[in-house]
C-alpha cells in the first residue's frame, strides 16, 4: 500500500476508506441543507462578552453529552458488549446533583462537590454493570437492561418522583459557560474524549479490549484478564454517562427524571456504529464515535431548524440514518467501488500468502 | 449378513479442495444390519467421506450407489430422502419440546382436526420401546434429560424417518461408560432391525465392542476393509498410521539426550485431574527436557495440558513449581509463573485474526504486564524483530493482519508469542498440525534448540513418530488416564507405544506391568 | 408535605409501580364485600409537578377513612403497555371502580370492553381516549384543555394588538392533551391574521429539550419571535432560559405563555419571566369522589365533567396565588 502512495490524492483515499468518512459527509450535507434554507446558517457571531454564538456552536453544545456516552459505549462495544444503561445513569447523575445542590449553598465548592458525587454514584452504577457482566456472567444486554430500568427508578426515588430544580452558578457554568469564546461543555466533552483516546491508545487497554472483543477464548489463553478489563470498561462507561448527565441537567438546572437521558443509549449506539465500530466487537474507533455523536446532534438541530413537523421527525431521522448505514455497508461500498473501478483492475488483497 | 447386497456402495470417490486432495479414490461398503466403523487419524478423510455420503460435499470422481442404484447426492435433502440419516456430536433437537414431539417432529400423526397428539405420543412411545428406551415418558420435556439420553432420542428420531443408513459421528466422545453402554444397546437393536450403521470413534475399545466390520483411511486414501475378527489392535493402529509392524520395529531409537534425572523437577503435579476430562495423574517435568504426550485423540492429551496451564480448572491435585507449592487456576496465573501453552486450536484459541502480527506477538507479554503498563514501542519492535527473524516468519511485515498469513507462519508467530513471555515450561499442543512440511521441520528443530537451552517442553502430537523423535520421555495416555511412562532411548519407538496402547485394557495385565517396570529401571 | 412523607411516597411509587401487577394479580380476595370499596387507579406516574399534584390529590381523597382502598398503578416510563397490563389485572381482580389516566389516547377499546363485560365502571381522569366512544366509560373528569388553551389564545390576542410571530412548544405527538391544546389555541389564534405562526415542535414536555428547540428556533427566525406558547410549564421554563441566552429579555422581547400553573411557573410569572399562565387544575379528587359515589349508588352522571380552572396574567396575580399553591 505504501509503495504506490501518490501524495494528497492517496491521503484523500485514505480518508475515504475510514469508516466515519460518510459520517463527515453526512454532517456536511446536513449543514448544506440548512445553508440552503438560510444562507447565514454557518455564521458565527461574537455575542455578548466575547463569546461565539451561532448554530454551529449550538450543535457543538448539543453534541457534548452524546459524545461522552458514545465514547463510553464505543469501549463497551469493542469488548463485544453493549451498555443500555447510559441514559438512566444520566438521569441518576442529574437527580443526585440537583437534589444535592437544591439543599447546598450557591458556591464553587458545592458545585464541584456535586460533580464529585456524580462521579462516585455513576462509577458505582457502572461497577454494578461490570460485576453482573464479568463476575456473574450475565449477558451485557440483560445486565445493562436491568440497570437501565432500575436506574430510572432510582432517579425517581432520589428526587421523590419530582423534577428537581436547583441554583448553582458553577454547576450551571459547566453547561452554559464559555472559555476562549467556546462553550465549556463542548471543550469538556472533547477533553474527556481525548483523555479516553489517550488512555486506551497510549496504554495497552485498547489492544486488550479489542483482543477480548475479537476472540475471547484466545485472549484468555494469552493471559488477558477479561474480568478486570470488563469491570474497568463498564465503570468508565458509567462515569462518562454520569458526566453526560451533568451536562444535560446543568443546561437547565433541572432534572426531569422521566426525560433526562431518555433513549439516549440508542443515540450512543448509533454514534458508535456510524463511527465504524462493529457491534460484534473488536476494532473500535473513538474519533469515529465523536463524529457520530456530532452527526446526531446536527441531525437533531436540523430537524428543528428546518421546522420538520413533530410527527415526521422520527421518520426524517430514520431515513438519514438508514442511508448512512447503507453507505457504510461493505457490500454497498463494494458495489460502488466496482462500478467506479470498472476497467481499472485493482489488485485484490490475497487472503493467504504462501510461506 | 455381508452376503446380502450392500445398501451403500461408494467407489473411487475423489474430492479435491484448493491445493489438497482430501479423498483419493476411496471406497466404502455398508451392508444392512451391520455396524461399520470408519477408522483413521485426524485428517485421514473420515469426515470428508461422511460429508460426501450426506450430500454436503459434491464428489469430483467416483460413484455412490444406494441399494444398487447410482445416486447423485446434490444436498443433505437428497441424502435424507435416500434414507441416510446423521446424528452429530452436537445434538440438534428442540429442548423445549417433549421427548415424543422431538421423536416425531415432521412425522406427527395427523387426524381430521390437525395433529393427533395422543396418537403421536403413543407412536413415539412405541418407537422408543423398540430401541429399549421404553422407560422414557414421551410427554416429558426433552430438556429434563441428560445430554447422553438426548442423543439417544435423536437416534430414535432417525428410526421414525425410516432411515436405512445411520451415521454416528463420534457419538461417544462426551459420554461416560454407562451412557456408552446404553448407546450401544440402542445401536445393536437398530442393527438387528436391519439398519446399516456407520460409526466413527477414536476409542479403540468401543470400536472392538460394537463393530462388525471396519474401513481404514489414511491420508485421504483407502487403506483396507476388514472384518473386526480379522484384525487385531496393533495391526489396526499400524494401518492407521501407515507403518507396518516390522517397519515400526526397525525404526532406530535415538540416543538419549539432555535428561538429568537427578535434578529437582521444574514442575510436578500429584493427582492432577478434572472430572470428565482426565483422571487424577502424576506428572513431572524437568528443565532442558522434552516430554511427549502420546495417545489417540480423546485420550486426554489436550485435557491434561490445559489443566497444567490453568486453561481448565483442576478438580484435584497438588502442583509444585520450582520446589514451591502453587495453584494454577487461570492462564494469567500460569503465565505469571512462566508457563506458556500453545493450543491445538490455532484458529479459535491461538491467533486473534484481526490483530496484526506485531499485536499477536506481544499480546501475552502485554497481558502479563497489565494494560496500565504498555510495552514501549521499542521493546515491541525488539520482540518482533527477534522472533520474526529467529522463526523465519514470512512475510516479515509485522503490521499485516495475522489472518493473511499461512497456517505455518501463524503457528510461528504464536510460538514467538509464547517464547516472548520467557517461559520456563512451554506446552505445545499439536504445534505442527495442518502446516506445510517446511514450516513443520523448522518448528520441530526450534523445539529441540529450546530444550537444549534449558527450557522444559511438553510436546503433544497425534503423530506418534513425531512425539518419539522429539521427546526424551513419553507419557502415554488412553481413555482419559495415564497408562505408561517411557524413557526415551531405551528402544522406545512408535511401535512400542502402539503396543502399549493396544494391549492396555485387553485384560493382559502383564504387558502393562512390563512397561511400567521398564519405566522404573 | 414533609420530606419524609415525600420520600416514603417516592419509594412507594416506584415499588408499587413495579409490584402493582404482581400484587393486583394475587389480590383476588379483595372484593368489595367487606364494606371497603376497592378502586384501581391506572395512573401516569412521575411526569412533572402537575401530575404529582393530581395523583397525590386523588390518593389523598380516596382514603381508608373515607371507606376506600385505592390501588395505585403508575406506568413504567410513561409506557402504555404497562398501563394496559395494570388495567387488565384490575379487571381480572374485580375491583369496584377503575380510574384511568391514559398516557396515550388510542388503543384502549379492548381493555375498556373487558371492563364493561366485567361490569366495572371506568372513570377517565384528565386524559381522554380516541376514538372518544362514550359508551365505553362512565364519565371523563378533566379540566377542559380546549377551554384552557382558548384562554391562552384570547390573552395573546389582547396582549399583541399589533400582531406577533409566535412559536408553539408541543408535548409528544399523538397525545390527546396536545391535540386538544392545539385545537383550542388554533381556533382563536389562527383566526387572527396578525398572529403569525412561525412553527411548532415537540419538546416532549421537557425543560432541557425545550431550551434546545427554542435556541435553534430563535436563530432560524433571526430572533423575530414575540410570543412562545408552551403547552406545559416545564417547557415554558426551558424557553425562558433559551430566550435569556439569546440575549433577549423574556416578558419584554419575547412573551411566554404556559399551561398548568405549577408553583415554579407562578414564581417565574411573579418574576416577570413568564407573561401568562393558564391553570390546568389538577385538584379534582373531590369531584372524582363525588362521581364514584354516584356511580356506585347507581345514579346517572354526565359523560363529561369539566373541572374549573383559573388564569394568571400578571406578576401580582401570581404573587397572590403562590402562598396557597399546592403543586
mmCIF file of C-alpha atoms in Angstrom, chain C residues 41 44 47 50-51 54-55 58 100-102 123-129 139-145 176-177 180-181 260 280-282 284 305 307:
data_model
loop_
_atom_site.group_PDB
_atom_site.id
_atom_site.type_symbol
_atom_site.label_atom_id
_atom_site.label_comp_id
_atom_site.label_asym_id
_atom_site.label_seq_id
_atom_site.Cartn_x
_atom_site.Cartn_y
_atom_site.Cartn_z
ATOM 1 C CA UNK C 41 -56.072 3.745 39.687
ATOM 2 C CA UNK C 44 -49.361 8.092 34.614
ATOM 3 C CA UNK C 47 -44.159 13.145 34.768
ATOM 4 C CA UNK C 50 -48.710 18.870 37.728
ATOM 5 C CA UNK C 51 -49.116 15.113 37.589
ATOM 6 C CA UNK C 54 -53.020 15.478 40.598
ATOM 7 C CA UNK C 55 -52.227 11.936 41.610
ATOM 8 C CA UNK C 58 -56.554 11.533 44.163
ATOM 9 C CA UNK C 100 -57.759 5.747 34.252
ATOM 10 C CA UNK C 101 -55.313 8.475 33.240
ATOM 11 C CA UNK C 102 -54.160 7.200 29.861
ATOM 12 C CA UNK C 123 -63.849 6.822 35.014
ATOM 13 C CA UNK C 124 -61.323 8.701 32.898
ATOM 14 C CA UNK C 125 -59.262 11.233 34.773
ATOM 15 C CA UNK C 126 -57.657 14.108 32.888
ATOM 16 C CA UNK C 127 -56.655 12.311 29.694
ATOM 17 C CA UNK C 128 -59.302 11.382 27.122
ATOM 18 C CA UNK C 129 -59.318 8.467 24.718
ATOM 19 C CA UNK C 139 -67.509 9.816 32.514
ATOM 20 C CA UNK C 140 -64.368 11.831 31.963
ATOM 21 C CA UNK C 141 -63.384 14.231 34.694
ATOM 22 C CA UNK C 142 -60.906 16.813 33.461
ATOM 23 C CA UNK C 143 -60.241 20.436 33.195
ATOM 24 C CA UNK C 144 -61.141 21.351 29.639
ATOM 25 C CA UNK C 145 -57.958 21.599 27.602
ATOM 26 C CA UNK C 176 -54.746 13.850 23.281
ATOM 27 C CA UNK C 177 -53.765 16.745 25.526
ATOM 28 C CA UNK C 180 -56.790 19.498 22.374
ATOM 29 C CA UNK C 181 -54.462 22.284 23.421
ATOM 30 C CA UNK C 260 -50.583 24.059 34.031
ATOM 31 C CA UNK C 280 -54.984 23.364 34.306
ATOM 32 C CA UNK C 281 -56.472 22.458 37.635
ATOM 33 C CA UNK C 282 -55.130 19.159 38.913
ATOM 34 C CA UNK C 284 -60.230 17.240 41.314
ATOM 35 C CA UNK C 305 -67.342 16.790 33.769
ATOM 36 C CA UNK C 307 -63.082 20.996 36.327
#
